[in-house]
Every structure is written in C-alpha cells, then in structure tokens.
Amino acid sequence: MAMMKKILVLALILLIGATSFSQEWKKNHHRESYEKNNKSRNSGDDIEDQGFNFIIAGGCYFGSKYNAQYYNGSLENENNLGYIFGNKYWYDEINRTVQNYYPYISDSVCLGGPLGNMSYKVSVFIQLGVKYRLTKNWGIQLTYSYAHLIANGGFRLLYNAPAGNIGNRTGMLDNQYMVGREDRSMFDLSACYVFTTKSIVKPYIEAGLQFNFVRVKKMEAYFYDDNKNKILTFDVLNNYQQNVPGVQSDGMKVRYGGPGFGFSACAGLKIAFNKVVSIDPNFYFSASKFGLEGYKDKFSCNFGVLIRFVFNS
C-alpha cells in the first residue's frame, strides 16, 4: 500500500509537471506564431495567392532619337521642308522676311538641310494597369501607357555671300528649328515574377509583348533672326490643303502615324507596407517599331522611370 501511494504521488507530480510544460510550450508557440504572422502581415506576405492588383503610375519617358528623325525636315521624309519651300507664296514670304531681318542678304535663300540629329525631350509618362496573381510569385499583367513627346532640332538656310567675301561664296543661317509633337499609346501584356524575401522590399521583373499607336500632332518650322527672335512659323504637315493666301482650304485633312509593336521589360522593387498597398519604383524598357512612315521598319530602344502605386484586392 505504501508503494502504491508513492507511485500515485509520483504520477501526480509527473502529470502536473507535464501539464505545466504543455501550457508553457503552447504559450511560447502562440507568441512565435503571432510574431511571425504580424511580421508577415507587415511585409505583405499574407496577400492571397490569387487575386487582382490595380496599378496607377507616373514618371519620365525617354524616346529614341531614331524615331525623332521623322521630324527633321529632310526631303526623304513624308513630311518635309520641301512642302513649304516648294510653295511659291510661302517661299516668297520666307525670302522677304529673311532679307528684311538680314540686310546683307540680297538674294534668295535656299534650304541647306537638317543640322545633326533630332532628339526627343524627356516627357511625362503615365501608366494604368491590372495584374492577376496566379500565385504569390507569378502573375499576368496588362498595362496602358501614354506619353506626349516633343522632338526638336535645327536646319540650315543657304544664301549667296555678299560681294567682296574672300572665303566661301555660300553663307549659312544655322539658327532655324524644327519641332514635332506626337502622342504615344502603348499596351504591354507581360508575365510577372515577384521574388520572395523576408523584408518588405521585394524585387520583381516583367517581360512581354507591346502593341502601340502613334499619332503625329504637329510639325512646325521656326525661323529666327540673329537675336534668337522668332520671325516666321510654318506648319510642315502636308494636309493636302490649298495653302494659297486668300483661298479657303477645303482639302482632306490627313492623319499621320499608325500602329506598331515591340517587346517590353521592367525591373523594380515592391515596397509592401501592408497587404493592401505597395509602392513600386521601376525601370521600363521597350524595343519597339512605331507607325511613323520611313521609320517603322527598325526596332528602337525606349526607356522609362516610373513609380507605381499598387492596390491589392
């Protein structure tokens, strides 16, 4: 009987100890689970595998110089300076104005061609998109991007040098400018991959196909005097209209530009503040063919820098 009591007492002690240990282990396990879940929640790891992301982005766009040559006024382009220099009324106006501002020019001027390469200014880049998450890492994304581009560069006028000039008998006026404006719309269908990390910052990459459309909005030639004052402006877009002073234009207005395609890629960082919102700075690249006549048979490299605001469903 005494032995039985000792066994019962020992069993009771072991039971109490096991119960106490079990409660302590559960408490520690729950604490660790809470901390892990809280950390996951703060880093955006608890976002459901499948669902939608909605994207609003803005930044800067850098267009290729290759496409900007469409606006250089060269006689090989579909819209060129020959359009205004071949018009007798405009050509007479150019000569009268130039001779008025440059008294040492007594003869007619002629076109000397473009000066160097045209280039695009850095433009505002706007993007809207939606992404479907297939898993926590993989997704499919469709974005629409818009940029209004301005191309500028110079062209040269030639004239006969004044009598008595010992050097070259041909004089040059280099301070004349061409300016072109266009709207670009780009649709990118991409596969996306987000790398898993233990922090709120997660690298990601995207790659896919691009479908684009360009609309030429304006192309103008500016004539300046020696003091950089604008003295003449001409619209170089040939709209098939009668450009005769005093005669009403009734021709068909032509739209220039068209569709194109290419390939696009993007790399960036997803900064997930919580499971709903993230800020994603990224670098955008495309190799594209744009619908600009004479410049649509070659891929050109274009770049963008964006900051995305992403909202998760």
C-alpha positions as YAML, in Angstrom:
chain: A
units: angstrom
residues:
- id: 1
  name: MET
  ca: [0.00, 0.00, 0.00]
- id: 2
  name: ALA
  ca: [2.82, 2.41, 0.83]
- id: 3
  name: MET
  ca: [4.41, 1.65, -2.52]
- id: 4
  name: MET
  ca: [1.12, 2.32, -4.27]
- id: 5
  name: LYS
  ca: [0.85, 5.70, -2.58]
- id: 6
  name: LYS
  ca: [4.39, 6.59, -3.69]
- id: 7
  name: ILE
  ca: [3.57, 5.62, -7.26]
- id: 8
  name: LEU
  ca: [0.35, 7.67, -7.20]
- id: 9
  name: VAL
  ca: [2.20, 10.69, -5.76]
- id: 10
  name: LEU
  ca: [4.94, 10.38, -8.41]
- id: 11
  name: ALA
  ca: [2.38, 10.03, -11.19]
- id: 12
  name: LEU
  ca: [0.55, 13.11, -9.88]
- id: 13
  name: ILE
  ca: [3.79, 15.09, -9.81]
- id: 14
  name: LEU
  ca: [4.64, 13.99, -13.38]
- id: 15
  name: LEU
  ca: [1.10, 14.85, -14.56]
- id: 16
  name: ILE
  ca: [1.27, 18.32, -13.00]
- id: 17
  name: GLY
  ca: [4.74, 18.88, -14.49]
- id: 18
  name: ALA
  ca: [3.66, 17.71, -17.95]
- id: 19
  name: THR
  ca: [0.56, 19.89, -17.83]
- id: 20
  name: SER
  ca: [2.61, 22.92, -16.77]
- id: 21
  name: PHE
  ca: [5.19, 22.25, -19.50]
- id: 22
  name: SER
  ca: [2.46, 21.79, -22.11]
- id: 23
  name: GLN
  ca: [0.83, 25.12, -21.19]
- id: 24
  name: GLU
  ca: [4.17, 26.93, -21.29]
- id: 25
  name: TRP
  ca: [5.02, 25.41, -24.70]
- id: 26
  name: LYS
  ca: [1.64, 26.41, -26.11]
- id: 27
  name: LYS
  ca: [2.10, 29.96, -24.79]
- id: 28
  name: ASN
  ca: [5.52, 30.25, -26.44]
- id: 29
  name: HIS
  ca: [4.25, 28.68, -29.67]
- id: 30
  name: HIS
  ca: [1.33, 31.10, -29.85]
- id: 31
  name: ARG
  ca: [3.67, 34.05, -29.22]
- id: 32
  name: GLU
  ca: [6.00, 32.92, -32.01]
- id: 33
  name: SER
  ca: [3.08, 32.37, -34.38]
- id: 34
  name: TYR
  ca: [1.68, 35.81, -33.60]
- id: 35
  name: GLU
  ca: [5.04, 37.49, -34.17]
- id: 36
  name: LYS
  ca: [5.54, 35.59, -37.42]
- id: 37
  name: ASN
  ca: [2.05, 36.42, -38.67]
- id: 38
  name: ASN
  ca: [2.40, 40.05, -37.64]
- id: 39
  name: LYS
  ca: [5.72, 40.30, -39.45]
- id: 40
  name: SER
  ca: [4.20, 38.57, -42.49]
- id: 41
  name: ARG
  ca: [1.27, 40.95, -42.42]
- id: 42
  name: ASN
  ca: [3.53, 43.99, -42.26]
- id: 43
  name: SER
  ca: [5.66, 42.71, -45.15]
- id: 44
  name: GLY
  ca: [2.67, 41.89, -47.35]
- id: 45
  name: ASP
  ca: [3.33, 38.11, -47.24]
- id: 46
  name: ASP
  ca: [-0.23, 37.34, -46.22]
- id: 47
  name: ILE
  ca: [-1.60, 38.60, -49.52]
- id: 48
  name: GLU
  ca: [-3.70, 35.84, -51.01]
- id: 49
  name: ASP
  ca: [-2.03, 33.86, -53.76]
- id: 50
  name: GLN
  ca: [-4.74, 34.61, -56.31]
- id: 51
  name: GLY
  ca: [-6.35, 37.98, -56.87]
- id: 52
  name: PHE
  ca: [-6.02, 41.28, -58.67]
- id: 53
  name: ASN
  ca: [-3.59, 44.20, -58.40]
- id: 54
  name: PHE
  ca: [-4.62, 47.64, -59.70]
- id: 55
  name: ILE
  ca: [-1.84, 49.97, -60.84]
- id: 56
  name: ILE
  ca: [-1.52, 53.75, -61.17]
- id: 57
  name: ALA
  ca: [1.92, 55.04, -62.15]
- id: 58
  name: GLY
  ca: [3.74, 58.16, -63.27]
- id: 59
  name: GLY
  ca: [7.27, 59.06, -64.26]
- id: 60
  name: CYS
  ca: [9.56, 60.07, -67.12]
- id: 61
  name: TYR
  ca: [9.84, 58.67, -70.65]
- id: 62
  name: PHE
  ca: [12.92, 58.80, -72.89]
- id: 63
  name: GLY
  ca: [12.17, 58.31, -76.60]
- id: 64
  name: SER
  ca: [14.72, 57.02, -79.11]
- id: 65
  name: LYS
  ca: [16.49, 59.53, -81.37]
- id: 66
  name: TYR
  ca: [15.86, 57.20, -84.29]
- id: 67
  name: ASN
  ca: [12.13, 57.95, -84.41]
- id: 68
  name: ALA
  ca: [12.73, 61.66, -83.79]
- id: 69
  name: GLN
  ca: [14.35, 61.91, -87.26]
- id: 70
  name: TYR
  ca: [10.84, 61.72, -88.71]
- id: 71
  name: TYR
  ca: [10.58, 65.43, -87.83]
- id: 72
  name: ASN
  ca: [13.97, 66.67, -89.13]
- id: 73
  name: GLY
  ca: [12.50, 68.14, -92.34]
- id: 74
  name: SER
  ca: [14.67, 66.01, -94.63]
- id: 75
  name: LEU
  ca: [13.37, 65.75, -98.20]
- id: 76
  name: GLU
  ca: [13.33, 61.93, -97.85]
- id: 77
  name: ASN
  ca: [10.60, 62.10, -95.18]
- id: 78
  name: GLU
  ca: [6.88, 62.05, -95.96]
- id: 79
  name: ASN
  ca: [6.53, 65.48, -94.31]
- id: 80
  name: ASN
  ca: [9.49, 67.71, -95.14]
- id: 81
  name: LEU
  ca: [10.66, 71.28, -95.64]
- id: 82
  name: GLY
  ca: [10.21, 70.93, -99.39]
- id: 83
  name: TYR
  ca: [6.50, 71.31, -98.70]
- id: 84
  name: ILE
  ca: [6.90, 74.96, -97.70]
- id: 85
  name: PHE
  ca: [9.92, 75.82, -99.89]
- id: 86
  name: GLY
  ca: [8.09, 74.37, -102.91]
- id: 87
  name: ASN
  ca: [5.10, 76.63, -102.30]
- id: 88
  name: LYS
  ca: [5.67, 79.87, -104.23]
- id: 89
  name: TYR
  ca: [3.67, 82.05, -101.82]
- id: 90
  name: TRP
  ca: [5.42, 80.71, -98.73]
- id: 91
  name: TYR
  ca: [8.84, 80.80, -100.39]
- id: 92
  name: ASP
  ca: [8.35, 84.44, -101.36]
- id: 93
  name: GLU
  ca: [7.32, 85.22, -97.77]
- id: 94
  name: ILE
  ca: [10.42, 83.48, -96.42]
- id: 95
  name: ASN
  ca: [12.68, 85.47, -98.76]
- id: 96
  name: ARG
  ca: [11.06, 88.83, -97.94]
- id: 97
  name: THR
  ca: [11.21, 88.21, -94.19]
- id: 98
  name: VAL
  ca: [14.79, 86.90, -94.18]
- id: 99
  name: GLN
  ca: [16.05, 89.79, -96.30]
- id: 100
  name: ASN
  ca: [14.25, 92.22, -94.01]
- id: 101
  name: TYR
  ca: [15.96, 90.84, -90.88]
- id: 102
  name: TYR
  ca: [19.31, 90.14, -92.58]
- id: 103
  name: PRO
  ca: [20.08, 93.28, -94.65]
- id: 104
  name: TYR
  ca: [23.32, 91.82, -96.01]
- id: 105
  name: ILE
  ca: [21.30, 89.12, -97.85]
- id: 106
  name: SER
  ca: [20.11, 90.50, -101.20]
- id: 107
  name: ASP
  ca: [19.47, 87.20, -102.99]
- id: 108
  name: SER
  ca: [17.06, 84.33, -102.45]
- id: 109
  name: VAL
  ca: [17.76, 81.79, -99.72]
- id: 110
  name: CYS
  ca: [17.56, 78.04, -100.21]
- id: 111
  name: LEU
  ca: [17.24, 75.01, -98.00]
- id: 112
  name: GLY
  ca: [20.52, 73.62, -96.66]
- id: 113
  name: GLY
  ca: [19.19, 70.54, -94.86]
- id: 114
  name: PRO
  ca: [18.97, 69.39, -91.22]
- id: 115
  name: LEU
  ca: [21.64, 70.07, -88.60]
- id: 116
  name: GLY
  ca: [22.67, 66.88, -86.82]
- id: 117
  name: ASN
  ca: [20.15, 64.60, -85.16]
- id: 118
  name: MET
  ca: [16.71, 65.44, -83.87]
- id: 119
  name: SER
  ca: [16.03, 64.29, -80.32]
- id: 120
  name: TYR
  ca: [13.03, 63.98, -78.02]
- id: 121
  name: LYS
  ca: [12.72, 65.93, -74.82]
- id: 122
  name: VAL
  ca: [12.12, 63.97, -71.64]
- id: 123
  name: SER
  ca: [8.34, 63.57, -71.41]
- id: 124
  name: VAL
  ca: [5.76, 62.77, -68.76]
- id: 125
  name: PHE
  ca: [4.93, 59.05, -68.59]
- id: 126
  name: ILE
  ca: [1.51, 57.89, -67.31]
- id: 127
  name: GLN
  ca: [0.52, 54.26, -66.78]
- id: 128
  name: LEU
  ca: [-2.61, 52.35, -65.72]
- id: 129
  name: GLY
  ca: [-2.77, 48.60, -65.34]
- id: 130
  name: VAL
  ca: [-4.24, 45.49, -63.84]
- id: 131
  name: LYS
  ca: [-2.44, 42.31, -62.78]
- id: 132
  name: TYR
  ca: [-3.87, 38.90, -61.97]
- id: 133
  name: ARG
  ca: [-1.86, 36.95, -59.39]
- id: 134
  name: LEU
  ca: [-1.65, 33.28, -60.36]
- id: 135
  name: THR
  ca: [0.45, 32.51, -57.29]
- id: 136
  name: LYS
  ca: [2.27, 34.58, -54.68]
- id: 137
  name: ASN
  ca: [5.17, 34.92, -57.15]
- id: 138
  name: TRP
  ca: [3.73, 34.66, -60.66]
- id: 139
  name: GLY
  ca: [1.19, 36.84, -62.41]
- id: 140
  name: ILE
  ca: [-0.10, 38.16, -65.74]
- id: 141
  name: GLN
  ca: [-0.31, 41.92, -66.25]
- id: 142
  name: LEU
  ca: [-1.86, 44.31, -68.79]
- id: 143
  name: THR
  ca: [-0.82, 47.98, -68.72]
- id: 144
  name: TYR
  ca: [-1.71, 51.03, -70.80]
- id: 145
  name: SER
  ca: [0.92, 53.77, -71.00]
- id: 146
  name: TYR
  ca: [0.75, 57.25, -72.53]
- id: 147
  name: ALA
  ca: [3.43, 59.81, -73.36]
- id: 148
  name: HIS
  ca: [3.31, 63.10, -75.27]
- id: 149
  name: LEU
  ca: [6.67, 63.55, -76.98]
- id: 150
  name: ILE
  ca: [8.30, 66.71, -78.35]
- id: 151
  name: ALA
  ca: [11.15, 66.43, -80.86]
- id: 152
  name: ASN
  ca: [13.36, 69.35, -81.79]
- id: 153
  name: GLY
  ca: [16.43, 70.08, -83.87]
- id: 154
  name: GLY
  ca: [17.88, 72.57, -86.30]
- id: 155
  name: PHE
  ca: [18.04, 73.09, -90.05]
- id: 156
  name: ARG
  ca: [20.17, 75.37, -92.24]
- id: 157
  name: LEU
  ca: [19.42, 78.08, -94.79]
- id: 158
  name: LEU
  ca: [21.93, 78.88, -97.54]
- id: 159
  name: TYR
  ca: [22.42, 82.21, -99.35]
- id: 160
  name: ASN
  ca: [24.96, 83.85, -101.62]
- id: 161
  name: ALA
  ca: [27.64, 85.62, -99.61]
- id: 162
  name: PRO
  ca: [27.97, 89.43, -100.07]
- id: 163
  name: ALA
  ca: [30.31, 90.67, -102.78]
- id: 164
  name: GLY
  ca: [33.89, 91.01, -101.61]
- id: 165
  name: ASN
  ca: [33.80, 87.92, -99.38]
- id: 166
  name: ILE
  ca: [37.19, 86.27, -99.85]
- id: 167
  name: GLY
  ca: [36.17, 82.91, -98.39]
- id: 168
  name: ASN
  ca: [33.34, 80.58, -99.24]
- id: 169
  name: ARG
  ca: [30.83, 82.23, -101.57]
- id: 170
  name: THR
  ca: [27.97, 80.49, -99.75]
- id: 171
  name: GLY
  ca: [26.64, 81.90, -96.49]
- id: 172
  name: MET
  ca: [24.71, 79.87, -93.90]
- id: 173
  name: LEU
  ca: [22.00, 80.62, -91.35]
- id: 174
  name: ASP
  ca: [22.00, 77.84, -88.78]
- id: 175
  name: ASN
  ca: [19.59, 79.21, -86.20]
- id: 176
  name: GLN
  ca: [16.40, 77.73, -87.69]
- id: 177
  name: TYR
  ca: [14.48, 74.98, -85.89]
- id: 178
  name: MET
  ca: [12.10, 72.08, -86.45]
- id: 179
  name: VAL
  ca: [9.65, 70.98, -83.76]
- id: 180
  name: GLY
  ca: [7.46, 67.87, -83.86]
- id: 181
  name: ARG
  ca: [4.84, 66.64, -81.41]
- id: 182
  name: GLU
  ca: [3.28, 63.20, -81.10]
- id: 183
  name: ASP
  ca: [1.09, 61.13, -78.81]
- id: 184
  name: ARG
  ca: [2.16, 57.58, -77.98]
- id: 185
  name: SER
  ca: [-0.16, 54.93, -76.58]
- id: 186
  name: MET
  ca: [1.38, 51.61, -75.53]
- id: 187
  name: PHE
  ca: [-0.28, 48.40, -74.37]
- id: 188
  name: ASP
  ca: [2.01, 45.88, -72.66]
- id: 189
  name: LEU
  ca: [0.93, 42.28, -71.93]
- id: 190
  name: SER
  ca: [3.52, 40.81, -69.57]
- id: 191
  name: ALA
  ca: [4.39, 37.86, -67.41]
- id: 192
  name: CYS
  ca: [5.49, 38.96, -63.91]
- id: 193
  name: TYR
  ca: [7.55, 37.39, -61.17]
- id: 194
  name: VAL
  ca: [7.97, 38.71, -57.62]
- id: 195
  name: PHE
  ca: [10.90, 37.34, -55.62]
- id: 196
  name: THR
  ca: [10.20, 36.15, -52.08]
- id: 197
  name: THR
  ca: [12.19, 37.89, -49.34]
- id: 198
  name: LYS
  ca: [11.97, 38.25, -45.56]
- id: 199
  name: SER
  ca: [11.63, 42.04, -45.73]
- id: 200
  name: ILE
  ca: [9.00, 44.43, -47.03]
- id: 201
  name: VAL
  ca: [11.17, 45.09, -50.12]
- id: 202
  name: LYS
  ca: [10.74, 42.52, -52.88]
- id: 203
  name: PRO
  ca: [12.44, 42.67, -56.30]
- id: 204
  name: TYR
  ca: [10.32, 41.87, -59.35]
- id: 205
  name: ILE
  ca: [10.70, 41.51, -63.10]
- id: 206
  name: GLU
  ca: [8.28, 41.68, -66.02]
- id: 207
  name: ALA
  ca: [8.60, 40.80, -69.73]
- id: 208
  name: GLY
  ca: [6.15, 40.61, -72.59]
- id: 209
  name: LEU
  ca: [4.74, 41.98, -75.83]
- id: 210
  name: GLN
  ca: [3.88, 45.57, -76.68]
- id: 211
  name: PHE
  ca: [1.24, 46.93, -79.05]
- id: 212
  name: ASN
  ca: [1.47, 50.67, -79.70]
- id: 213
  name: PHE
  ca: [-0.09, 53.50, -81.66]
- id: 214
  name: VAL
  ca: [1.44, 56.87, -82.59]
- id: 215
  name: ARG
  ca: [-0.46, 59.97, -83.69]
- id: 216
  name: VAL
  ca: [1.53, 62.89, -85.14]
- id: 217
  name: LYS
  ca: [0.02, 66.05, -83.66]
- id: 218
  name: LYS
  ca: [2.18, 68.86, -85.01]
- id: 219
  name: MET
  ca: [5.27, 69.58, -87.09]
- id: 220
  name: GLU
  ca: [6.47, 73.16, -87.47]
- id: 221
  name: ALA
  ca: [9.42, 75.08, -88.88]
- id: 222
  name: TYR
  ca: [10.60, 78.13, -86.93]
- id: 223
  name: PHE
  ca: [12.69, 80.89, -88.50]
- id: 224
  name: TYR
  ca: [14.76, 83.13, -86.19]
- id: 225
  name: ASP
  ca: [16.86, 86.24, -86.53]
- id: 226
  name: ASP
  ca: [20.37, 86.72, -85.16]
- id: 227
  name: ASN
  ca: [18.94, 87.73, -81.77]
- id: 228
  name: LYS
  ca: [17.03, 84.43, -81.41]
- id: 229
  name: ASN
  ca: [13.69, 86.15, -82.01]
- id: 230
  name: LYS
  ca: [11.14, 84.08, -83.87]
- id: 231
  name: ILE
  ca: [10.20, 85.78, -87.14]
- id: 232
  name: LEU
  ca: [8.24, 83.08, -89.03]
- id: 233
  name: THR
  ca: [6.39, 79.85, -88.28]
- id: 234
  name: PHE
  ca: [5.15, 77.31, -90.82]
- id: 235
  name: ASP
  ca: [3.12, 74.12, -90.43]
- id: 236
  name: VAL
  ca: [5.08, 71.40, -92.24]
- id: 237
  name: LEU
  ca: [2.38, 68.71, -92.06]
- id: 238
  name: ASN
  ca: [1.07, 68.27, -95.60]
- id: 239
  name: ASN
  ca: [-2.68, 68.07, -95.08]
- id: 240
  name: TYR
  ca: [-3.45, 68.07, -98.83]
- id: 241
  name: GLN
  ca: [-4.93, 71.54, -98.50]
- id: 242
  name: GLN
  ca: [-4.58, 74.60, -100.71]
- id: 243
  name: ASN
  ca: [-2.04, 76.83, -99.00]
- id: 244
  name: VAL
  ca: [-2.63, 79.97, -101.04]
- id: 245
  name: PRO
  ca: [-3.25, 83.30, -99.26]
- id: 246
  name: GLY
  ca: [-6.85, 84.42, -99.67]
- id: 247
  name: VAL
  ca: [-8.09, 81.00, -100.78]
- id: 248
  name: GLN
  ca: [-10.15, 78.90, -98.37]
- id: 249
  name: SER
  ca: [-8.70, 75.44, -97.68]
- id: 250
  name: ASP
  ca: [-11.15, 72.66, -98.46]
- id: 251
  name: GLY
  ca: [-8.82, 69.68, -98.84]
- id: 252
  name: MET
  ca: [-8.94, 66.43, -96.87]
- id: 253
  name: LYS
  ca: [-7.10, 66.54, -93.56]
- id: 254
  name: VAL
  ca: [-4.66, 63.65, -93.33]
- id: 255
  name: ARG
  ca: [-3.71, 61.97, -90.05]
- id: 256
  name: TYR
  ca: [-0.12, 60.77, -89.75]
- id: 257
  name: GLY
  ca: [1.13, 57.92, -87.61]
- id: 258
  name: GLY
  ca: [-0.18, 54.43, -87.07]
- id: 259
  name: PRO
  ca: [0.10, 51.13, -85.19]
- id: 260
  name: GLY
  ca: [3.25, 49.28, -84.23]
- id: 261
  name: PHE
  ca: [4.52, 46.53, -81.96]
- id: 262
  name: GLY
  ca: [7.51, 45.54, -79.89]
- id: 263
  name: PHE
  ca: [8.80, 43.86, -76.78]
- id: 264
  name: SER
  ca: [8.92, 45.32, -73.28]
- id: 265
  name: ALA
  ca: [10.55, 44.55, -69.96]
- id: 266
  name: CYS
  ca: [10.51, 46.04, -66.49]
- id: 267
  name: ALA
  ca: [12.51, 45.60, -63.29]
- id: 268
  name: GLY
  ca: [11.78, 47.17, -59.94]
- id: 269
  name: LEU
  ca: [11.25, 46.89, -56.21]
- id: 270
  name: LYS
  ca: [7.93, 46.25, -54.49]
- id: 271
  name: ILE
  ca: [7.78, 48.06, -51.15]
- id: 272
  name: ALA
  ca: [4.79, 46.39, -49.44]
- id: 273
  name: PHE
  ca: [3.74, 48.49, -46.45]
- id: 274
  name: ASN
  ca: [0.80, 46.17, -45.79]
- id: 275
  name: LYS
  ca: [-1.35, 43.61, -47.59]
- id: 276
  name: VAL
  ca: [-3.37, 46.32, -49.39]
- id: 277
  name: VAL
  ca: [-0.94, 48.96, -50.72]
- id: 278
  name: SER
  ca: [2.59, 48.94, -52.08]
- id: 279
  name: ILE
  ca: [4.83, 51.46, -53.83]
- id: 280
  name: ASP
  ca: [6.85, 50.02, -56.71]
- id: 281
  name: PRO
  ca: [9.65, 52.12, -58.25]
- id: 282
  name: ASN
  ca: [10.81, 50.55, -61.51]
- id: 283
  name: PHE
  ca: [12.79, 50.88, -64.72]
- id: 284
  name: TYR
  ca: [10.93, 50.33, -68.03]
- id: 285
  name: PHE
  ca: [12.45, 49.31, -71.37]
- id: 286
  name: SER
  ca: [10.99, 48.59, -74.80]
- id: 287
  name: ALA
  ca: [12.34, 47.63, -78.21]
- id: 288
  name: SER
  ca: [9.58, 48.90, -80.48]
- id: 289
  name: LYS
  ca: [8.56, 49.61, -84.03]
- id: 290
  name: PHE
  ca: [6.33, 52.70, -84.22]
- id: 291
  name: GLY
  ca: [3.99, 53.62, -87.08]
- id: 292
  name: LEU
  ca: [5.99, 56.58, -88.43]
- id: 293
  name: GLU
  ca: [6.41, 56.29, -92.20]
- id: 294
  name: GLY
  ca: [10.05, 55.77, -93.14]
- id: 295
  name: TYR
  ca: [10.98, 54.87, -89.55]
- id: 296
  name: LYS
  ca: [8.76, 51.87, -88.79]
- id: 297
  name: ASP
  ca: [10.93, 49.05, -90.12]
- id: 298
  name: LYS
  ca: [13.55, 49.18, -87.37]
- id: 299
  name: PHE
  ca: [13.31, 48.48, -83.65]
- id: 300
  name: SER
  ca: [14.21, 51.46, -81.45]
- id: 301
  name: CYS
  ca: [15.11, 51.39, -77.75]
- id: 302
  name: ASN
  ca: [12.99, 53.50, -75.41]
- id: 303
  name: PHE
  ca: [13.22, 53.86, -71.64]
- id: 304
  name: GLY
  ca: [11.13, 54.98, -68.72]
- id: 305
  name: VAL
  ca: [11.42, 55.51, -64.97]
- id: 306
  name: LEU
  ca: [8.19, 55.05, -63.03]
- id: 307
  name: ILE
  ca: [6.76, 54.95, -59.54]
- id: 308
  name: ARG
  ca: [3.73, 52.70, -59.25]
- id: 309
  name: PHE
  ca: [1.03, 52.77, -56.64]
- id: 310
  name: VAL
  ca: [-0.37, 49.24, -56.41]
- id: 311
  name: PHE
  ca: [-3.63, 48.28, -54.68]
- id: 312
  name: ASN
  ca: [-4.26, 44.60, -53.95]
- id: 313
  name: SER
  ca: [-7.69, 43.01, -53.93]
...
